[in-house]
């Protein structure tokens, strides 16, 4: 069964779903000793978690009576006790009766929850029949580390978990594509009892970030990168501070950045801080997308997805999925900004070229001492663009618009020619750029990924060739100070950071998303602090 479109009615069901209370944030404790777990509990409380998951299978030595008494009684937060066996992705490889005994003991000692696997849930729940304390709940869980089954199969699984006598259903699947999350969202929205729905892996990240939107009972956030208990689990701190987890509601609008890779993007930092600063009921998330068309088919509601930033490698292919294309984006043939209209249609914009070109113009004015507003300092300049992808097209088109003479260099000459012809420019291969210097004081703009993390020691052009340029721009912003920019500075050129393009195109995107002026000072402060 293919991915299902998440219709408006599905999402609205969650506003009147089973749980009126907000989604809880649970932090797994992965310490190997009781003392370590006690330290982790205090940290979880400081960060702002609601519940701690005590992973007994992580303890190197475990004395049930003594250790559970300490862990449950001394916890500053409610405890969820899990003793995950090897056969369900955990570390316990001993006798299962002893394992279940420990969970029963946890219940008697005051744990708020225990998590038991579906495979043994019937016998476990029968064994505690009539002995459950009032506020104690059993989470019955199922983990699929291979894929996300069809909606029908997940529905049947949930029914089996419910039939076991579970107080809370937990289904964890694995994302092979981001659209897999749609099936789990639907199950959560329609479930008759409290449900935890998680899609593991980086492609399933939104199942965790957006859990409050779809009425999940709880979601998991790690204390730090060394304490991640499942693939794709975010940090508790990021959930709270980066994604504004506590502000997400069923009617929250979802924006995001689609790309592959996408985890490095600083956009969620900027947009979520901006939304929060003006009290907008919106969240902006990382969206690791393999197939753009499939993504927009699956998430077609007006509030999800309400708008997207679009990065490598989707800037050109996304244009084909649009209902309307802004004239400039159409000419460039690439979009970095997609807005869903109230009628559900998608409109593509290109704000890349505005961000980059205005930053380059300001750099040239600084160099020439020219006053803003008296024509473009790019007029008549020889402007060399490295790369002919989405960002390359934006730069080439923007520079040509300002009267520059454009040269496009690309790995394949054919692609360079195609773009150069569109802007009335010249084409060459990347290898030819090193010996290309018909004049001095040229402008160079790199839009290739050469020099981007993790290969930050790369550069697209030898240092010797940089002496012919008066200004060098690099679209890469991780790292901010690329090798290309360092060597350009050493060669005497003015440099323009990729962060500048990111910030300025972000101003335009924010305006397109919200109809409001961007909080420019806030964007700049955040980029300065985090880039």
Tab-separated table of C-alpha atoms in Angstrom, residues 376 378-381 398-405:
chain	number	residue	atom	x	y	z
A	376	UNK	CA	24.551	47.972	-9.713
A	378	UNK	CA	27.968	44.290	-10.929
A	379	UNK	CA	27.235	46.062	-14.225
A	380	UNK	CA	30.013	45.261	-16.724
A	381	UNK	CA	31.845	42.915	-14.313
A	398	UNK	CA	20.794	37.343	-10.986
A	399	UNK	CA	24.204	38.582	-12.167
A	400	UNK	CA	23.043	38.799	-15.806
A	401	UNK	CA	19.984	40.799	-14.634
A	402	UNK	CA	22.371	43.306	-13.060
A	403	UNK	CA	24.388	43.713	-16.269
A	404	UNK	CA	27.346	41.423	-15.487
A	405	UNK	CA	29.081	39.345	-18.176
